[in-house]
Amino acid sequence: MLVIYTTDMRKEASTNAINEKFLFQTCELNSALNVISGRWKAQIIYSISLGNNRFNLIRKELPNLSEQVLGRQLKELETHAIIVKRILPDTVPTGIEYILTSKGLALIPILSSLCDWGKTYEEGKEIYHL
Amino acid sequence: MLVIYTTDMRKEASTNAINEKFLFQTCELNSALNVISGRWKAQIIYSISLGNNRFNLIRKELPNLSEQVLGRQLKELETHAIIVKRILPDTVPTGIEYILTSKGLALIPILSSLCDWGKTYEEGKEIYHL
DNA sequence: ACAATAACGAACAGAATTGTTAGTGATCTA
DNA sequence: TAGATCACTAACAATTCTGTTCGTTATTGT
């Protein structure tokens, strides 16, 4: 049986992957959610927007997040063009600054609404009417 | 070694679960994303808002979605009070209608913005500036 | 010479999500 | 009486995601 792997080791021909692709084609909503719904990602985007734009600044804010996982998530955000890296001059060891692209910046008000939504309908706060 | 399972079989003491909880407590944004980021979920919410509010109507719109998976996702949306079920009178076999709660309805404009964001910054469309 | 720093990458293991197979109950239709 | 319909649930397998261990580069401080 032939199994095809992509570079990031996802199976292209699995039902799971096919369904994901189907949703991406059905509505951009689904690809958008895909970009921001990974563990830590929305929080990282938010942190950068607040000025925590260095690797170790993010680490300090999110102490449970390991260096390796942070590196991976940042790379994925970069792949989706949410952030770009900038090498800081005259730093040693070389410092990197993360900057939100216009695409990333456009996400902030949406994340903010989601946050408000969460606060409004917090457990026990909401009134279940139609 | 003691392993603790919750009723839905998630491990309460895994790093994964601990980190998830941490994020939920850090910002409501994360719990909000948790509610809508499951496979098919946002699409289901959107479909219901458009009037496809019956089990088989959703199935028809999303042909790759199996009955079993749909049932599970609907149940989770119900658990998070995004939808409620209503038994339709004088139907046989008993028909069920899904209705968005106020909580669920409040999500629609946000999903809509996310969709617009996706359309605007679609692959190859965006200009990568800062 | 050795530890420290910033920012990761690869490979693997454990956990969680998604999909699949089988089966439920009540009621109508052929 | 068998088959169809609606709307599911439980258990299991396949797939994907998250976290962990180990290692890297290049420079500076001790």
mmCIF file of C-alpha atoms (C1' of nucleotides) in Angstrom:
data_model
loop_
_atom_site.group_PDB
_atom_site.id
_atom_site.type_symbol
_atom_site.label_atom_id
_atom_site.label_comp_id
_atom_site.label_asym_id
_atom_site.label_seq_id
_atom_site.Cartn_x
_atom_site.Cartn_y
_atom_site.Cartn_z
ATOM 1 C CA MET A 1 0.000 0.000 0.000
ATOM 2 C CA LEU A 2 1.353 3.351 -1.011
ATOM 3 C CA VAL A 3 1.377 6.076 1.587
ATOM 4 C CA ILE A 4 2.186 9.588 0.519
ATOM 5 C CA TYR A 5 3.702 11.976 3.001
ATOM 6 C CA THR A 6 4.009 15.700 2.581
ATOM 7 C CA THR A 7 7.063 17.478 3.908
ATOM 8 C CA ASP A 8 5.312 18.116 7.189
ATOM 9 C CA MET A 9 4.271 14.482 7.417
ATOM 10 C CA ARG A 10 0.570 14.849 6.999
ATOM 11 C CA LYS A 11 -1.067 12.159 4.942
ATOM 12 C CA GLU A 12 -2.477 13.714 1.823
ATOM 13 C CA ALA A 13 -4.895 10.913 1.074
ATOM 14 C CA SER A 14 -6.450 10.329 4.491
ATOM 15 C CA THR A 15 -10.129 11.031 4.953
ATOM 16 C CA ASN A 16 -9.109 13.509 7.579
ATOM 17 C CA ALA A 17 -6.912 15.474 5.166
ATOM 18 C CA ILE A 18 -9.501 15.261 2.395
ATOM 19 C CA ASN A 19 -12.226 16.599 4.674
ATOM 20 C CA GLU A 20 -9.974 19.404 5.830
ATOM 21 C CA LYS A 21 -9.314 20.398 2.240
ATOM 22 C CA PHE A 22 -13.037 20.180 1.467
ATOM 23 C CA LEU A 23 -13.776 22.642 4.271
ATOM 24 C CA PHE A 24 -11.037 24.996 3.115
ATOM 25 C CA GLN A 25 -12.703 25.074 -0.295
ATOM 26 C CA THR A 26 -16.212 25.405 1.089
ATOM 27 C CA CYS A 27 -15.512 28.610 2.993
ATOM 28 C CA GLU A 28 -12.469 30.711 3.832
ATOM 29 C CA LEU A 29 -13.747 30.678 7.377
ATOM 30 C CA ASN A 30 -12.306 27.222 7.795
ATOM 31 C CA SER A 31 -8.837 28.019 6.518
ATOM 32 C CA ALA A 32 -8.848 31.131 8.673
ATOM 33 C CA LEU A 33 -9.670 29.095 11.750
ATOM 34 C CA ASN A 34 -6.994 26.605 10.806
ATOM 35 C CA VAL A 35 -4.365 29.337 10.914
ATOM 36 C CA ILE A 36 -5.202 30.559 14.414
ATOM 37 C CA SER A 37 -6.541 27.550 16.242
ATOM 38 C CA GLY A 38 -3.317 25.731 17.078
ATOM 39 C CA ARG A 39 -2.337 25.527 20.720
ATOM 40 C CA TRP A 40 -0.783 28.843 21.950
ATOM 41 C CA LYS A 41 -1.149 30.520 18.566
ATOM 42 C CA ALA A 42 -3.851 33.099 19.204
ATOM 43 C CA GLN A 43 -2.174 33.934 22.489
ATOM 44 C CA ILE A 44 1.191 34.380 20.755
ATOM 45 C CA ILE A 45 -0.354 36.683 18.140
ATOM 46 C CA TYR A 46 -1.963 38.704 20.901
ATOM 47 C CA SER A 47 1.267 38.899 22.877
ATOM 48 C CA ILE A 48 3.219 40.139 19.875
ATOM 49 C CA SER A 49 0.569 42.766 19.227
ATOM 50 C CA LEU A 50 1.055 43.987 22.781
ATOM 51 C CA GLY A 51 4.779 44.414 22.268
ATOM 52 C CA ASN A 52 6.095 41.083 23.472
ATOM 53 C CA ASN A 53 7.850 40.616 20.188
ATOM 54 C CA ARG A 54 10.943 38.675 21.212
ATOM 55 C CA PHE A 55 11.321 34.935 21.717
ATOM 56 C CA ASN A 56 12.166 35.265 25.377
ATOM 57 C CA LEU A 57 9.539 37.878 26.064
ATOM 58 C CA ILE A 58 6.888 35.468 24.877
ATOM 59 C CA ARG A 59 8.466 32.716 26.933
ATOM 60 C CA LYS A 60 8.329 34.894 30.023
ATOM 61 C CA GLU A 61 4.641 35.612 29.466
ATOM 62 C CA LEU A 62 3.801 31.982 28.800
ATOM 63 C CA PRO A 63 6.050 30.038 31.163
ATOM 64 C CA ASN A 64 4.527 26.657 30.383
ATOM 65 C CA LEU A 65 5.354 27.001 26.721
ATOM 66 C CA SER A 66 8.634 25.270 25.893
ATOM 67 C CA GLU A 67 11.234 26.799 23.583
ATOM 68 C CA GLN A 68 10.762 24.036 21.068
ATOM 69 C CA VAL A 69 7.007 24.333 20.895
ATOM 70 C CA LEU A 70 7.247 28.118 20.680
ATOM 71 C CA GLY A 71 9.721 27.832 17.822
ATOM 72 C CA ARG A 72 7.383 25.520 15.959
ATOM 73 C CA GLN A 73 4.341 27.737 16.418
ATOM 74 C CA LEU A 74 6.246 30.854 15.367
ATOM 75 C CA LYS A 75 7.426 29.066 12.256
ATOM 76 C CA GLU A 76 3.863 28.097 11.368
ATOM 77 C CA LEU A 77 2.652 31.642 11.916
ATOM 78 C CA GLU A 78 5.448 32.775 9.624
ATOM 79 C CA THR A 79 4.436 30.200 6.998
ATOM 80 C CA HIS A 80 0.913 31.585 7.053
ATOM 81 C CA ALA A 81 2.327 35.113 6.747
ATOM 82 C CA ILE A 82 0.882 36.267 10.066
ATOM 83 C CA ILE A 83 4.293 37.367 11.297
ATOM 84 C CA VAL A 84 7.697 38.131 9.831
ATOM 85 C CA LYS A 85 11.070 37.944 11.507
ATOM 86 C CA ARG A 86 13.503 40.796 11.642
ATOM 87 C CA ILE A 87 17.109 40.362 12.661
ATOM 88 C CA LEU A 88 18.036 42.994 15.184
ATOM 89 C CA PRO A 89 21.328 44.678 14.329
ATOM 90 C CA ASP A 90 24.214 44.778 16.792
ATOM 91 C CA THR A 91 22.836 42.094 19.062
ATOM 92 C CA VAL A 92 24.789 39.141 20.280
ATOM 93 C CA PRO A 93 23.729 36.460 20.157
ATOM 94 C CA THR A 94 21.675 37.619 17.199
ATOM 95 C CA GLY A 95 18.303 38.858 18.417
ATOM 96 C CA ILE A 96 15.159 38.345 16.395
ATOM 97 C CA GLU A 97 12.109 40.551 16.494
ATOM 98 C CA TYR A 98 8.684 39.277 15.421
ATOM 99 C CA ILE A 99 6.450 41.695 13.597
ATOM 100 C CA LEU A 100 2.799 41.245 12.665
ATOM 101 C CA THR A 101 2.173 41.598 8.943
ATOM 102 C CA SER A 102 -0.870 43.509 7.729
ATOM 103 C CA LYS A 103 -2.547 40.112 7.556
ATOM 104 C CA GLY A 104 -1.667 39.454 11.172
ATOM 105 C CA LEU A 105 -2.683 42.900 12.306
ATOM 106 C CA ALA A 106 -6.071 42.534 10.623
ATOM 107 C CA LEU A 107 -6.660 39.573 12.889
ATOM 108 C CA ILE A 108 -6.349 41.515 16.127
ATOM 109 C CA PRO A 109 -9.843 43.081 16.189
ATOM 110 C CA ILE A 110 -11.330 39.682 15.381
ATOM 111 C CA LEU A 111 -9.441 37.992 18.204
ATOM 112 C CA SER A 112 -10.540 40.828 20.404
ATOM 113 C CA SER A 113 -14.209 40.242 19.536
ATOM 114 C CA LEU A 114 -13.774 36.559 20.218
ATOM 115 C CA CYS A 115 -12.324 37.434 23.583
ATOM 116 C CA ASP A 116 -15.279 39.700 24.376
ATOM 117 C CA TRP A 117 -17.657 37.001 23.252
ATOM 118 C CA GLY A 118 -15.945 34.607 25.632
ATOM 119 C CA LYS A 119 -16.200 37.066 28.507
ATOM 120 C CA THR A 120 -19.854 37.815 27.857
ATOM 121 C CA TYR A 121 -20.949 34.210 27.703
ATOM 122 C CA GLU A 122 -18.641 32.869 30.367
ATOM 123 C CA GLU A 123 -19.790 29.816 32.304
ATOM 124 C CA GLY A 124 -22.774 30.664 34.461
ATOM 125 C CA LYS A 125 -23.034 34.204 33.174
ATOM 126 C CA GLU A 126 -25.172 33.605 30.155
ATOM 127 C CA ILE A 127 -28.921 33.448 29.970
ATOM 128 C CA TYR A 128 -29.987 30.651 27.695
ATOM 129 C CA HIS A 129 -32.707 32.144 25.600
ATOM 130 C CA LEU A 130 -33.388 32.040 21.887
ATOM 131 C CA MET B 1 1.018 4.552 37.898
ATOM 132 C CA LEU B 2 -2.278 6.291 38.456
ATOM 133 C CA VAL B 3 -4.073 7.665 35.458
ATOM 134 C CA ILE B 4 -7.132 9.809 35.940
ATOM 135 C CA TYR B 5 -9.793 9.932 33.283
ATOM 136 C CA THR B 6 -12.671 12.368 33.064
ATOM 137 C CA THR B 7 -16.012 11.232 31.758
ATOM 138 C CA ASP B 8 -15.000 12.235 28.250
ATOM 139 C CA MET B 9 -11.717 10.395 28.582
ATOM 140 C CA ARG B 10 -9.352 13.337 28.547
ATOM 141 C CA LYS B 11 -6.450 13.018 30.913
ATOM 142 C CA GLU B 12 -6.731 15.691 33.524
ATOM 143 C CA ALA B 13 -3.115 15.556 34.555
ATOM 144 C CA SER B 14 -1.394 15.543 31.182
ATOM 145 C CA THR B 15 0.794 18.496 30.306
ATOM 146 C CA ASN B 16 -1.458 18.993 27.340
ATOM 147 C CA ALA B 17 -4.570 19.322 29.493
ATOM 148 C CA ILE B 18 -2.779 21.516 32.031
ATOM 149 C CA ASN B 19 -1.597 23.875 29.295
ATOM 150 C CA GLU B 20 -5.068 24.035 27.825
ATOM 151 C CA LYS B 21 -6.497 24.992 31.193
ATOM 152 C CA PHE B 22 -3.747 27.580 31.648
ATOM 153 C CA LEU B 23 -4.692 29.219 28.350
ATOM 154 C CA PHE B 24 -8.382 29.192 29.260
ATOM 155 C CA GLN B 25 -7.511 31.088 32.418
ATOM 156 C CA THR B 26 -5.126 33.477 30.694
ATOM 157 C CA CYS B 27 -7.706 34.815 28.256
ATOM 158 C CA GLU B 28 -11.270 33.984 27.271
ATOM 159 C CA LEU B 29 -10.057 34.126 23.705
ATOM 160 C CA ASN B 30 -8.662 30.656 24.125
ATOM 161 C CA SER B 31 -11.801 29.073 25.499
ATOM 162 C CA ALA B 32 -13.773 30.793 22.761
ATOM 163 C CA LEU B 33 -11.527 29.321 20.102
ATOM 164 C CA ASN B 34 -11.805 25.940 21.753
ATOM 165 C CA VAL B 35 -15.564 25.990 21.302
ATOM 166 C CA ILE B 36 -15.534 26.720 17.587
ATOM 167 C CA SER B 37 -12.330 25.222 16.282
ATOM 168 C CA GLY B 38 -13.319 21.568 16.082
ATOM 169 C CA ARG B 39 -13.575 19.996 12.662
ATOM 170 C CA TRP B 40 -16.871 20.962 10.896
ATOM 171 C CA LYS B 41 -18.058 23.060 13.845
ATOM 172 C CA ALA B 42 -17.848 26.585 12.473
ATOM 173 C CA GLN B 43 -19.346 25.338 9.234
ATOM 174 C CA ILE B 44 -22.201 23.672 11.103
ATOM 175 C CA ILE B 45 -22.924 26.855 13.065
ATOM 176 C CA TYR B 46 -22.934 28.825 9.839
ATOM 177 C CA SER B 47 -25.222 26.321 8.129
ATOM 178 C CA ILE B 48 -27.720 26.424 10.956
ATOM 179 C CA SER B 49 -27.712 30.221 10.849
ATOM 180 C CA LEU B 50 -28.591 30.005 7.171
ATOM 181 C CA GLY B 51 -31.611 27.843 7.886
ATOM 182 C CA ASN B 52 -30.155 24.383 7.479
ATOM 183 C CA ASN B 53 -31.358 23.505 10.909
ATOM 184 C CA ARG B 54 -32.144 19.804 10.548
ATOM 185 C CA PHE B 55 -29.799 16.851 10.855
ATOM 186 C CA ASN B 56 -30.302 15.762 7.290
ATOM 187 C CA LEU B 57 -30.179 19.258 5.860
ATOM 188 C CA ILE B 58 -26.710 19.665 7.297
ATOM 189 C CA ARG B 59 -25.757 16.243 5.991
ATOM 190 C CA LYS B 60 -26.901 17.231 2.522
ATOM 191 C CA GLU B 61 -24.800 20.387 2.607
ATOM 192 C CA LEU B 62 -21.749 18.572 3.936
ATOM 193 C CA PRO B 63 -21.808 15.201 2.188
ATOM 194 C CA ASN B 64 -18.442 14.068 3.529
ATOM 195 C CA LEU B 65 -19.605 14.493 7.077
ATOM 196 C CA SER B 66 -20.836 11.196 8.488
ATOM 197 C CA GLU B 67 -23.942 10.925 10.650
ATOM 198 C CA GLN B 68 -21.861 9.796 13.584
ATOM 199 C CA VAL B 69 -19.436 12.664 13.427
ATOM 200 C CA LEU B 70 -22.247 15.164 12.922
ATOM 201 C CA GLY B 71 -24.058 13.791 15.948
ATOM 202 C CA ARG B 72 -20.958 14.183 18.042
ATOM 203 C CA GLN B 73 -20.254 17.732 16.931
ATOM 204 C CA LEU B 74 -23.862 18.786 17.465
ATOM 205 C CA LYS B 75 -23.740 17.344 20.949
ATOM 206 C CA GLU B 76 -20.604 19.334 21.742
ATOM 207 C CA LEU B 77 -22.133 22.518 20.382
ATOM 208 C CA GLU B 78 -25.096 21.828 22.614
ATOM 209 C CA THR B 79 -22.835 21.259 25.614
ATOM 210 C CA HIS B 80 -21.256 24.657 25.007
ATOM 211 C CA ALA B 81 -24.740 26.192 24.709
ATOM 212 C CA ILE B 82 -24.216 27.324 21.123
ATOM 213 C CA ILE B 83 -27.321 25.473 19.971
ATOM 214 C CA VAL B 84 -30.417 23.961 21.505
ATOM 215 C CA LYS B 85 -32.565 21.150 20.182
ATOM 216 C CA ARG B 86 -36.278 21.435 19.666
ATOM 217 C CA ILE B 87 -38.476 18.431 19.057
ATOM 218 C CA LEU B 88 -40.747 19.147 16.130
ATOM 219 C CA PRO B 89 -44.348 18.220 16.923
ATOM 220 C CA ASP B 90 -46.303 15.837 14.708
ATOM 221 C CA THR B 91 -43.256 14.444 12.929
ATOM 222 C CA VAL B 92 -42.543 10.776 12.480
ATOM 223 C CA PRO B 93 -39.943 9.671 13.038
ATOM 224 C CA THR B 94 -39.494 12.467 15.516
ATOM 225 C CA GLY B 95 -37.816 15.397 13.842
ATOM 226 C CA ILE B 96 -35.375 17.633 15.655
ATOM 227 C CA GLU B 97 -34.685 21.252 14.879
ATOM 228 C CA TYR B 98 -31.438 22.943 15.903
ATOM 229 C CA ILE B 99 -31.663 26.528 17.023
ATOM 230 C CA LEU B 100 -28.820 28.921 17.742
ATOM 231 C CA THR B 101 -28.921 30.347 21.253
ATOM 232 C CA SER B 102 -28.157 34.023 21.823
ATOM 233 C CA LYS B 103 -24.611 32.865 22.532
ATOM 234 C CA GLY B 104 -24.486 31.078 19.208
ATOM 235 C CA LEU B 105 -26.048 33.959 17.335
ATOM 236 C CA ALA B 106 -23.503 36.375 18.775
ATOM 237 C CA LEU B 107 -20.846 34.273 17.122
ATOM 238 C CA ILE B 108 -22.149 34.774 13.594
ATOM 239 C CA PRO B 109 -20.723 38.257 12.935
ATOM 240 C CA ILE B 110 -17.364 37.093 14.274
ATOM 241 C CA LEU B 111 -17.327 34.048 12.016
ATOM 242 C CA SER B 112 -18.322 36.334 9.208
ATOM 243 C CA SER B 113 -15.352 38.643 9.866
ATOM 244 C CA LEU B 114 -13.062 35.656 9.985
ATOM 245 C CA CYS B 115 -14.425 34.575 6.640
ATOM 246 C CA ASP B 116 -13.832 38.020 5.158
ATOM 247 C CA TRP B 117 -10.333 38.042 6.595
ATOM 248 C CA GLY B 118 -9.696 34.713 4.904
ATOM 249 C CA LYS B 119 -10.993 36.010 1.585
ATOM 250 C CA THR B 120 -8.953 39.186 1.751
ATOM 251 C CA TYR B 121 -5.686 37.479 2.542
ATOM 252 C CA GLU B 122 -6.188 34.415 0.402
ATOM 253 C CA GLU B 123 -3.098 32.695 -0.982
ATOM 254 C CA GLY B 124 -1.378 34.895 -3.516
ATOM 255 C CA LYS B 125 -3.739 37.787 -2.968
ATOM 256 C CA GLU B 126 -2.023 39.438 -0.085
ATOM 257 C CA ILE B 127 0.752 41.965 -0.181
ATOM 258 C CA TYR B 128 3.268 41.247 2.514
ATOM 259 C CA HIS B 129 3.983 44.599 4.019
ATOM 260 C CA LEU B 130 4.247 45.734 7.597
ATOM 261 C "C1'" DA C 1 38.452 26.119 28.358
ATOM 262 C "C1'" DC C 2 33.797 26.405 29.748
ATOM 263 C "C1'" DA C 3 29.296 28.150 30.727
ATOM 264 C "C1'" DA C 4 25.816 31.350 29.125
ATOM 265 C "C1'" DT C 5 22.799 33.500 25.794
ATOM 266 C "C1'" DA C 6 19.099 33.741 21.765
ATOM 267 C "C1'" DA C 7 16.682 31.157 18.814
ATOM 268 C "C1'" DC C 8 15.766 27.500 17.032
ATOM 269 C "C1'" DG C 9 15.496 21.970 14.219
ATOM 270 C "C1'" DA C 10 14.885 16.842 14.222
ATOM 271 C "C1'" DA C 11 13.091 12.824 15.987
ATOM 272 C "C1'" DC C 12 10.266 10.573 18.886
ATOM 273 C "C1'" DA C 13 6.465 9.499 22.372
ATOM 274 C "C1'" DG C 14 2.194 10.497 24.501
ATOM 275 C "C1'" DA C 15 -2.370 12.489 24.061
ATOM 276 C "C1'" DA C 16 -6.280 14.161 21.680
ATOM 277 C "C1'" DT C 17 -9.136 14.496 17.652
ATOM 278 C "C1'" DT C 18 -11.420 12.515 13.672
ATOM 279 C "C1'" DG C 19 -13.328 8.830 11.175
ATOM 280 C "C1'" DT C 20 -15.453 4.022 10.995
ATOM 281 C "C1'" DT C 21 -18.206 0.034 12.228
ATOM 282 C "C1'" DA C 22 -22.044 -1.603 14.454
ATOM 283 C "C1'" DG C 23 -26.252 -0.966 16.551
ATOM 284 C "C1'" DT C 24 -30.432 1.629 18.978
ATOM 285 C "C1'" DG C 25 -35.910 2.964 19.163
ATOM 286 C "C1'" DA C 26 -40.039 4.382 17.527
ATOM 287 C "C1'" DT C 27 -43.190 4.679 13.691
ATOM 288 C "C1'" DC C 28 -44.866 4.366 9.185
ATOM 289 C "C1'" DT C 29 -45.117 2.118 4.338
ATOM 290 C "C1'" DA C 30 -45.077 -1.800 1.001
ATOM 291 C "C1'" DT D 1 -43.349 -8.612 8.270
ATOM 292 C "C1'" DA D 2 -39.594 -6.436 6.223
ATOM 293 C "C1'" DG D 3 -37.659 -2.103 5.044
ATOM 294 C "C1'" DA D 4 -37.232 2.755 5.426
ATOM 295 C "C1'" DT D 5 -36.597 7.061 8.017
ATOM 296 C "C1'" DC D 6 -34.628 10.314 11.721
ATOM 297 C "C1'" DA D 7 -31.371 11.080 14.932
ATOM 298 C "C1'" DC D 8 -28.478 9.495 17.318
ATOM 299 C "C1'" DT D 9 -24.564 6.451 21.018
ATOM 300 C "C1'" DA D 10 -20.559 3.339 22.019
ATOM 301 C "C1'" DA D 11 -16.354 1.426 20.983
ATOM 302 C "C1'" DC D 12 -12.480 1.206 18.313
ATOM 303 C "C1'" DA D 13 -8.940 2.508 14.714
ATOM 304 C "C1'" DA D 14 -6.517 5.971 12.049
ATOM 305 C "C1'" DT D 15 -4.554 10.361 11.981
ATOM 306 C "C1'" DT D 16 -2.888 14.531 13.759
ATOM 307 C "C1'" DC D 17 -1.254 17.505 17.391
ATOM 308 C "C1'" DT D 18 1.482 18.584 21.495
ATOM 309 C "C1'" DG D 19 5.206 17.994 24.392
ATOM 310 C "C1'" DT D 20 9.998 16.082 25.318
ATOM 311 C "C1'" DT D 21 14.837 15.003 24.613
ATOM 312 C "C1'" DC D 22 18.864 16.119 22.466
ATOM 313 C "C1'" DG D 23 21.576 18.900 19.602
ATOM 314 C "C1'" DT D 24 23.019 23.233 16.888
ATOM 315 C "C1'" DT D 25 25.315 28.164 15.785
ATOM 316 C "C1'" DA D 26 27.911 31.873 16.939
ATOM 317 C "C1'" DT D 27 29.705 35.072 20.291
ATOM 318 C "C1'" DT D 28 30.904 36.847 24.820
ATOM 319 C "C1'" DG D 29 32.009 36.720 29.781
ATOM 320 C "C1'" DT D 30 34.905 34.263 33.513
#
